[in-house]
Structure formats: structure tokens, C-alpha cells
């Protein structure tokens, strides 16, 4: 049985750039006193031949295979090899 790729685990959105496959996990922050916000926790995975192959298999039906980032009010970034 195939294991779910690291970049797909708990992902809201996944897209890729020339050097990274990016997993976005979006959260909505609601407050009665402040403005509501959408926060993105982004994990950047270095593109490797194996990750590219997994990505292309998962998203082969996308018209724009690289996808795109979903907008957010703020973000936290993390990088992985």
C-alpha cells in the first residue's frame, strides 16, 4: 500500500514553484473584538525527482499542473529537505 506523500498530509492546498512543492494549511481565525483572518501555515518541500513524480501523478488532471497559492491574511513558513 502506497504511503501518502509528505506534502499531501493535512494539506488544504498544494502547488509548486520552480524549486519547491508547497503545502498550505489554511485556518480561519474568528474574533468578536478584532477582524477575522485567514492564516496559512506553509511548508516548502525541496523538489526532488521522486517528489515531482508523486506530485505529477496526484495532479495529472489539473489544467495548470503547478497550481497556485490561495490568498491569506498572514502566513508562517517552514522549509524541509
PDB file of N, CA and C in Angstrom:
ATOM      1  N   UNK A   1       0.840  -1.188   0.000  1.00  0.00           N
ATOM      2  CA  UNK A   1       0.000   0.000   0.000  1.00  0.00           C
ATOM      3  C   UNK A   1       0.883   1.249   0.000  1.00  0.00           C
ATOM      4  N   UNK A   2       0.572   2.177  -0.907  1.00  0.00           N
ATOM      5  CA  UNK A   2       1.358   3.402  -1.009  1.00  0.00           C
ATOM      6  C   UNK A   2       1.094   4.322   0.171  1.00  0.00           C
ATOM      7  N   UNK A   3       2.147   4.968   0.629  1.00  0.00           N
ATOM      8  CA  UNK A   3       2.023   5.943   1.708  1.00  0.00           C
ATOM      9  C   UNK A   3       1.705   7.306   1.096  1.00  0.00           C
ATOM     10  N   UNK A   4       0.889   8.097   1.789  1.00  0.00           N
ATOM     11  CA  UNK A   4       0.566   9.445   1.328  1.00  0.00           C
ATOM     12  C   UNK A   4       1.829  10.300   1.366  1.00  0.00           C
ATOM     13  N   UNK A   5       2.148  11.004   0.272  1.00  0.00           N
ATOM     14  CA  UNK A   5       3.346  11.855   0.269  1.00  0.00           C
ATOM     15  C   UNK A   5       3.295  12.906   1.384  1.00  0.00           C
ATOM     16  N   UNK A   6       4.455  13.255   1.905  1.00  0.00           N
ATOM     17  CA  UNK A   6       4.538  14.225   2.998  1.00  0.00           C
ATOM     18  C   UNK A   6       3.863  15.549   2.654  1.00  0.00           C
ATOM     19  N   UNK A   7       3.967  15.986   1.414  1.00  0.00           N
ATOM     20  CA  UNK A   7       3.388  17.273   1.039  1.00  0.00           C
ATOM     21  C   UNK A   7       1.860  17.249   0.932  1.00  0.00           C
ATOM     22  N   UNK A   8       1.254  16.070   0.999  1.00  0.00           N
ATOM     23  CA  UNK A   8      -0.205  15.960   0.924  1.00  0.00           C
ATOM     24  C   UNK A   8      -0.862  15.804   2.300  1.00  0.00           C
ATOM     25  N   UNK A   9      -0.096  15.433   3.309  1.00  0.00           N
ATOM     26  CA  UNK A   9      -0.652  15.162   4.629  1.00  0.00           C
ATOM     27  C   UNK A   9      -1.174  16.447   5.275  1.00  0.00           C
ATOM     28  N   UNK A  10      -2.458  16.455   5.621  1.00  0.00           N
ATOM     29  CA  UNK A  10      -3.135  17.594   6.258  1.00  0.00           C
ATOM     30  C   UNK A  10      -3.091  18.869   5.415  1.00  0.00           C
ATOM     31  N   UNK A  11      -3.030  18.744   4.108  1.00  0.00           N
ATOM     32  CA  UNK A  11      -2.937  19.911   3.224  1.00  0.00           C
ATOM     33  C   UNK A  11      -4.320  20.427   2.856  1.00  0.00           C
ATOM     34  N   UNK A  12      -4.462  21.755   2.829  1.00  0.00           N
ATOM     35  CA  UNK A  12      -5.654  22.402   2.291  1.00  0.00           C
ATOM     36  C   UNK A  12      -5.460  22.657   0.805  1.00  0.00           C
ATOM     37  N   UNK A  13      -4.233  23.012   0.428  1.00  0.00           N
ATOM     38  CA  UNK A  13      -3.876  23.309  -0.958  1.00  0.00           C
ATOM     39  C   UNK A  13      -2.420  22.917  -1.168  1.00  0.00           C
ATOM     40  N   UNK A  14      -2.102  22.449  -2.369  1.00  0.00           N
ATOM     41  CA  UNK A  14      -0.724  22.115  -2.720  1.00  0.00           C
ATOM     42  C   UNK A  14      -0.444  22.700  -4.098  1.00  0.00           C
ATOM     43  N   UNK A  15       0.706  23.344  -4.225  1.00  0.00           N
ATOM     44  CA  UNK A  15       1.134  23.894  -5.514  1.00  0.00           C
ATOM     45  C   UNK A  15       2.645  23.782  -5.583  1.00  0.00           C
ATOM     46  N   UNK A  16       3.225  24.103  -6.748  1.00  0.00           N
ATOM     47  CA  UNK A  16       4.681  24.050  -6.827  1.00  0.00           C
ATOM     48  C   UNK A  16       5.247  25.277  -7.516  1.00  0.00           C
ATOM     49  N   UNK A  17       6.467  25.582  -7.110  1.00  0.00           N
ATOM     50  CA  UNK A  17       7.256  26.682  -7.667  1.00  0.00           C
ATOM     51  C   UNK A  17       8.447  26.038  -8.380  1.00  0.00           C
ATOM     52  N   UNK A  18       9.314  26.818  -8.997  1.00  0.00           N
ATOM     53  CA  UNK A  18      10.455  26.205  -9.683  1.00  0.00           C
ATOM     54  C   UNK A  18      11.348  25.345  -8.769  1.00  0.00           C
ATOM     55  N   UNK A  19      11.403  25.642  -7.462  1.00  0.00           N
ATOM     56  CA  UNK A  19      12.318  24.918  -6.578  1.00  0.00           C
ATOM     57  C   UNK A  19      11.634  24.136  -5.457  1.00  0.00           C
ATOM     58  N   UNK A  20      10.333  24.373  -5.239  1.00  0.00           N
ATOM     59  CA  UNK A  20       9.649  23.763  -4.101  1.00  0.00           C
ATOM     60  C   UNK A  20       8.257  23.258  -4.467  1.00  0.00           C
ATOM     61  N   UNK A  21       7.805  22.251  -3.727  1.00  0.00           N
ATOM     62  CA  UNK A  21       6.395  21.875  -3.683  1.00  0.00           C
ATOM     63  C   UNK A  21       5.902  22.416  -2.350  1.00  0.00           C
ATOM     64  N   UNK A  22       4.820  23.186  -2.389  1.00  0.00           N
ATOM     65  CA  UNK A  22       4.364  23.907  -1.207  1.00  0.00           C
ATOM     66  C   UNK A  22       3.027  23.364  -0.731  1.00  0.00           C
ATOM     67  N   UNK A  23       2.979  23.029   0.557  1.00  0.00           N
ATOM     68  CA  UNK A  23       1.738  22.607   1.202  1.00  0.00           C
ATOM     69  C   UNK A  23       1.199  23.785   1.997  1.00  0.00           C
ATOM     70  N   UNK A  24      -0.043  24.156   1.731  1.00  0.00           N
ATOM     71  CA  UNK A  24      -0.715  25.195   2.508  1.00  0.00           C
ATOM     72  C   UNK A  24      -1.717  24.527   3.438  1.00  0.00           C
ATOM     73  N   UNK A  25      -1.702  24.932   4.703  1.00  0.00           N
ATOM     74  CA  UNK A  25      -2.745  24.542   5.654  1.00  0.00           C
ATOM     75  C   UNK A  25      -3.395  25.837   6.110  1.00  0.00           C
ATOM     76  N   UNK A  26      -4.638  26.037   5.699  1.00  0.00           N
ATOM     77  CA  UNK A  26      -5.339  27.282   5.984  1.00  0.00           C
ATOM     78  C   UNK A  26      -6.206  27.144   7.227  1.00  0.00           C
ATOM     79  N   UNK A  27      -6.209  28.209   8.035  1.00  0.00           N
ATOM     80  CA  UNK A  27      -7.042  28.279   9.239  1.00  0.00           C
ATOM     81  C   UNK A  27      -7.760  29.617   9.249  1.00  0.00           C
ATOM     82  N   UNK A  28      -8.990  29.607   9.721  1.00  0.00           N
ATOM     83  CA  UNK A  28      -9.761  30.843   9.861  1.00  0.00           C
ATOM     84  C   UNK A  28      -9.746  31.240  11.331  1.00  0.00           C
ATOM     85  N   UNK A  29      -9.307  32.455  11.596  1.00  0.00           N
ATOM     86  CA  UNK A  29      -9.321  32.985  12.958  1.00  0.00           C
ATOM     87  C   UNK A  29     -10.498  33.941  13.077  1.00  0.00           C
ATOM     88  N   UNK A  30     -11.373  33.660  14.018  1.00  0.00           N
ATOM     89  CA  UNK A  30     -12.563  34.493  14.223  1.00  0.00           C
ATOM     90  C   UNK A  30     -12.464  35.198  15.567  1.00  0.00           C
ATOM     91  N   UNK A  31     -12.845  36.457  15.583  1.00  0.00           N
ATOM     92  CA  UNK A  31     -12.789  37.240  16.812  1.00  0.00           C
ATOM     93  C   UNK A  31     -13.957  38.211  16.841  1.00  0.00           C
ATOM     94  N   UNK A  32     -14.567  38.347  17.997  1.00  0.00           N
ATOM     95  CA  UNK A  32     -15.644  39.326  18.156  1.00  0.00           C
ATOM     96  C   UNK A  32     -15.072  40.733  18.322  1.00  0.00           C
ATOM     97  N   UNK A  33     -13.803  40.835  18.732  1.00  0.00           N
ATOM     98  CA  UNK A  33     -13.188  42.135  19.011  1.00  0.00           C
ATOM     99  C   UNK A  33     -12.288  42.631  17.883  1.00  0.00           C
ATOM    100  N   UNK A  34     -11.698  41.714  17.126  1.00  0.00           N
ATOM    101  CA  UNK A  34     -10.772  42.068  16.050  1.00  0.00           C
ATOM    102  C   UNK A  34     -11.341  41.598  14.717  1.00  0.00           C
ATOM    103  N   UNK A  35     -10.630  41.921  13.630  1.00  0.00           N
ATOM    104  CA  UNK A  35     -11.037  41.428  12.319  1.00  0.00           C
ATOM    105  C   UNK A  35     -10.780  39.930  12.217  1.00  0.00           C
ATOM    106  N   UNK A  36     -11.601  39.252  11.471  1.00  0.00           N
ATOM    107  CA  UNK A  36     -11.350  37.842  11.192  1.00  0.00           C
ATOM    108  C   UNK A  36     -10.186  37.747  10.210  1.00  0.00           C
ATOM    109  N   UNK A  37      -9.500  36.602  10.198  1.00  0.00           N
ATOM    110  CA  UNK A  37      -8.327  36.448   9.340  1.00  0.00           C
ATOM    111  C   UNK A  37      -8.197  35.008   8.866  1.00  0.00           C
ATOM    112  N   UNK A  38      -7.566  34.853   7.719  1.00  0.00           N
ATOM    113  CA  UNK A  38      -7.193  33.536   7.211  1.00  0.00           C
ATOM    114  C   UNK A  38      -5.675  33.454   7.306  1.00  0.00           C
ATOM    115  N   UNK A  39      -5.193  32.464   8.038  1.00  0.00           N
ATOM    116  CA  UNK A  39      -3.763  32.278   8.235  1.00  0.00           C
ATOM    117  C   UNK A  39      -3.331  31.013   7.496  1.00  0.00           C
ATOM    118  N   UNK A  40      -2.200  31.088   6.824  1.00  0.00           N
ATOM    119  CA  UNK A  40      -1.666  29.958   6.085  1.00  0.00           C
ATOM    120  C   UNK A  40      -0.369  29.489   6.731  1.00  0.00           C
ATOM    121  N   UNK A  41      -0.308  28.213   7.058  1.00  0.00           N
ATOM    122  CA  UNK A  41       0.950  27.603   7.505  1.00  0.00           C
ATOM    123  C   UNK A  41       1.519  26.885   6.292  1.00  0.00           C
ATOM    124  N   UNK A  42       2.607  27.407   5.749  1.00  0.00           N
ATOM    125  CA  UNK A  42       3.186  26.914   4.507  1.00  0.00           C
ATOM    126  C   UNK A  42       4.429  26.073   4.791  1.00  0.00           C
ATOM    127  N   UNK A  43       4.461  24.887   4.214  1.00  0.00           N
ATOM    128  CA  UNK A  43       5.644  24.046   4.306  1.00  0.00           C
ATOM    129  C   UNK A  43       6.199  23.877   2.900  1.00  0.00           C
ATOM    130  N   UNK A  44       7.442  24.293   2.724  1.00  0.00           N
ATOM    131  CA  UNK A  44       8.116  24.242   1.429  1.00  0.00           C
ATOM    132  C   UNK A  44       8.997  22.996   1.397  1.00  0.00           C
ATOM    133  N   UNK A  45       8.679  22.058   0.506  1.00  0.00           N
ATOM    134  CA  UNK A  45       9.452  20.835   0.338  1.00  0.00           C
ATOM    135  C   UNK A  45      10.323  20.987  -0.902  1.00  0.00           C
ATOM    136  N   UNK A  46      11.620  20.776  -0.740  1.00  0.00           N
ATOM    137  CA  UNK A  46      12.535  20.869  -1.881  1.00  0.00           C
ATOM    138  C   UNK A  46      12.112  19.862  -2.952  1.00  0.00           C
ATOM    139  N   UNK A  47      12.052  20.332  -4.202  1.00  0.00           N
ATOM    140  CA  UNK A  47      11.668  19.440  -5.302  1.00  0.00           C
ATOM    141  C   UNK A  47      12.774  18.429  -5.568  1.00  0.00           C
ATOM    142  N   UNK A  48      12.374  17.175  -5.617  1.00  0.00           N
ATOM    143  CA  UNK A  48      13.276  16.078  -5.960  1.00  0.00           C
ATOM    144  C   UNK A  48      12.607  15.296  -7.084  1.00  0.00           C
ATOM    145  N   UNK A  49      13.346  14.470  -7.804  1.00  0.00           N
ATOM    146  CA  UNK A  49      12.696  13.655  -8.843  1.00  0.00           C
ATOM    147  C   UNK A  49      11.552  12.795  -8.285  1.00  0.00           C
ATOM    148  N   UNK A  50      11.744  12.224  -7.101  1.00  0.00           N
ATOM    149  CA  UNK A  50      10.690  11.381  -6.507  1.00  0.00           C
ATOM    150  C   UNK A  50       9.461  12.206  -6.149  1.00  0.00           C
ATOM    151  N   UNK A  51       9.668  13.364  -5.510  1.00  0.00           N
ATOM    152  CA  UNK A  51       8.520  14.217  -5.155  1.00  0.00           C
ATOM    153  C   UNK A  51       7.813  14.732  -6.400  1.00  0.00           C
ATOM    154  N   UNK A  52       8.581  15.120  -7.418  1.00  0.00           N
ATOM    155  CA  UNK A  52       7.956  15.591  -8.659  1.00  0.00           C
ATOM    156  C   UNK A  52       7.083  14.507  -9.277  1.00  0.00           C
ATOM    157  N   UNK A  53       7.572  13.271  -9.267  1.00  0.00           N
ATOM    158  CA  UNK A  53       6.789  12.167  -9.830  1.00  0.00           C
ATOM    159  C   UNK A  53       5.493  11.954  -9.045  1.00  0.00           C
ATOM    160  N   UNK A  54       5.566  12.014  -7.717  1.00  0.00           N
ATOM    161  CA  UNK A  54       4.358  11.872  -6.887  1.00  0.00           C
ATOM    162  C   UNK A  54       3.383  13.017  -7.169  1.00  0.00           C
ATOM    163  N   UNK A  55       3.912  14.232  -7.206  1.00  0.00           N
ATOM    164  CA  UNK A  55       3.088  15.415  -7.462  1.00  0.00           C
ATOM    165  C   UNK A  55       2.383  15.283  -8.808  1.00  0.00           C
ATOM    166  N   UNK A  56       3.127  14.933  -9.839  1.00  0.00           N
ATOM    167  CA  UNK A  56       2.545  14.845 -11.182  1.00  0.00           C
ATOM    168  C   UNK A  56       1.500  13.740 -11.282  1.00  0.00           C
ATOM    169  N   UNK A  57       1.682  12.655 -10.566  1.00  0.00           N
ATOM    170  CA  UNK A  57       0.680  11.585 -10.561  1.00  0.00           C
ATOM    171  C   UNK A  57      -0.602  12.055  -9.862  1.00  0.00           C
ATOM    172  N   UNK A  58      -0.462  12.737  -8.738  1.00  0.00           N
ATOM    173  CA  UNK A  58      -1.627  13.204  -7.976  1.00  0.00           C
ATOM    174  C   UNK A  58      -2.406  14.266  -8.741  1.00  0.00           C
ATOM    175  N   UNK A  59      -1.699  15.207  -9.380  1.00  0.00           N
ATOM    176  CA  UNK A  59      -2.353  16.357 -10.005  1.00  0.00           C
ATOM    177  C   UNK A  59      -2.370  16.301 -11.528  1.00  0.00           C
ATOM    178  N   UNK A  60      -2.271  15.122 -12.101  1.00  0.00           N
ATOM    179  CA  UNK A  60      -2.199  14.984 -13.555  1.00  0.00           C
ATOM    180  C   UNK A  60      -3.442  15.500 -14.269  1.00  0.00           C
ATOM    181  N   UNK A  61      -4.572  15.622 -13.598  1.00  0.00           N
ATOM    182  CA  UNK A  61      -5.803  16.104 -14.240  1.00  0.00           C
ATOM    183  C   UNK A  61      -5.969  17.624 -14.156  1.00  0.00           C
ATOM    184  N   UNK A  62      -5.085  18.306 -13.440  1.00  0.00           N
ATOM    185  CA  UNK A  62      -5.165  19.763 -13.350  1.00  0.00           C
ATOM    186  C   UNK A  62      -4.855  20.387 -14.712  1.00  0.00           C
ATOM    187  N   UNK A  63      -5.619  21.406 -15.072  1.00  0.00           N
ATOM    188  CA  UNK A  63      -5.300  22.133 -16.303  1.00  0.00           C
ATOM    189  C   UNK A  63      -3.966  22.861 -16.165  1.00  0.00           C
ATOM    190  N   UNK A  64      -3.746  23.464 -15.005  1.00  0.00           N
ATOM    191  CA  UNK A  64      -2.473  24.122 -14.699  1.00  0.00           C
ATOM    192  C   UNK A  64      -1.782  23.264 -13.645  1.00  0.00           C
ATOM    193  N   UNK A  65      -0.920  22.371 -14.072  1.00  0.00           N
ATOM    194  CA  UNK A  65      -0.361  21.356 -13.177  1.00  0.00           C
ATOM    195  C   UNK A  65       0.345  21.947 -11.960  1.00  0.00           C
ATOM    196  N   UNK A  66       0.943  23.144 -12.086  1.00  0.00           N
ATOM    197  CA  UNK A  66       1.653  23.722 -10.945  1.00  0.00           C
ATOM    198  C   UNK A  66       0.718  24.276  -9.884  1.00  0.00           C
ATOM    199  N   UNK A  67      -0.553  24.497 -10.219  1.00  0.00           N
ATOM    200  CA  UNK A  67      -1.485  25.047  -9.239  1.00  0.00           C
ATOM    201  C   UNK A  67      -1.123  26.468  -8.871  1.00  0.00           C
ATOM    202  N   UNK A  68      -1.734  26.979  -7.806  1.00  0.00           N
ATOM    203  CA  UNK A  68      -1.385  28.324  -7.342  1.00  0.00           C
ATOM    204  C   UNK A  68      -1.726  28.470  -5.869  1.00  0.00           C
ATOM    205  N   UNK A  69      -1.115  29.460  -5.292  1.00  0.00           N
ATOM    206  CA  UNK A  69      -1.298  29.756  -3.870  1.00  0.00           C
ATOM    207  C   UNK A  69      -2.675  30.364  -3.636  1.00  0.00           C
ATOM    208  N   UNK A  70      -3.313  29.949  -2.544  1.00  0.00           N
ATOM    209  CA  UNK A  70      -4.565  30.575  -2.130  1.00  0.00           C
ATOM    210  C   UNK A  70      -4.227  31.767  -1.247  1.00  0.00           C
ATOM    211  N   UNK A  71      -4.917  32.880  -1.424  1.00  0.00           N
ATOM    212  CA  UNK A  71      -4.590  34.078  -0.636  1.00  0.00           C
ATOM    213  C   UNK A  71      -4.921  33.904   0.846  1.00  0.00           C
ATOM    214  N   UNK A  72      -4.148  34.580   1.681  1.00  0.00           N
ATOM    215  CA  UNK A  72      -4.377  34.562   3.124  1.00  0.00           C
ATOM    216  C   UNK A  72      -4.001  35.916   3.710  1.00  0.00           C
ATOM    217  N   UNK A  73      -4.451  36.160   4.937  1.00  0.00           N
ATOM    218  CA  UNK A  73      -4.148  37.422   5.617  1.00  0.00           C
ATOM    219  C   UNK A  73      -2.726  37.439   6.160  1.00  0.00           C
ATOM    220  N   UNK A  74      -2.215  36.267   6.484  1.00  0.00           N
ATOM    221  CA  UNK A  74      -0.854  36.147   7.030  1.00  0.00           C
ATOM    222  C   UNK A  74      -0.373  34.723   6.830  1.00  0.00           C
ATOM    223  N   UNK A  75       0.913  34.500   7.077  1.00  0.00           N
ATOM    224  CA  UNK A  75       1.451  33.165   6.864  1.00  0.00           C
ATOM    225  C   UNK A  75       2.629  32.882   7.788  1.00  0.00           C
ATOM    226  N   UNK A  76       2.884  31.606   7.972  1.00  0.00           N
ATOM    227  CA  UNK A  76       4.045  31.091   8.682  1.00  0.00           C
ATOM    228  C   UNK A  76       4.724  30.143   7.705  1.00  0.00           C
ATOM    229  N   UNK A  77       6.052  30.268   7.547  1.00  0.00           N
ATOM    230  CA  UNK A  77       6.767  29.419   6.589  1.00  0.00           C
ATOM    231  C   UNK A  77       7.709  28.459   7.304  1.00  0.00           C
ATOM    232  N   UNK A  78       7.836  27.293   6.675  1.00  0.00           N
ATOM    233  CA  UNK A  78       8.754  26.265   7.170  1.00  0.00           C
ATOM    234  C   UNK A  78       9.356  25.585   5.936  1.00  0.00           C
ATOM    235  N   UNK A  79      10.640  25.255   5.990  1.00  0.00           N
ATOM    236  CA  UNK A  79      11.315  24.618   4.855  1.00  0.00           C
ATOM    237  C   UNK A  79      11.781  23.228   5.237  1.00  0.00           C
ATOM    238  N   UNK A  80      11.638  22.276   4.294  1.00  0.00           N
ATOM    239  CA  UNK A  80      12.071  20.888   4.512  1.00  0.00           C
ATOM    240  C   UNK A  80      12.897  20.438   3.312  1.00  0.00           C
ATOM    241  N   UNK A  81      13.835  19.568   3.583  1.00  0.00           N
ATOM    242  CA  UNK A  81      14.637  18.966   2.502  1.00  0.00           C
ATOM    243  C   UNK A  81      13.829  17.940   1.768  1.00  0.00           C
TER     244      UNK A  81
END
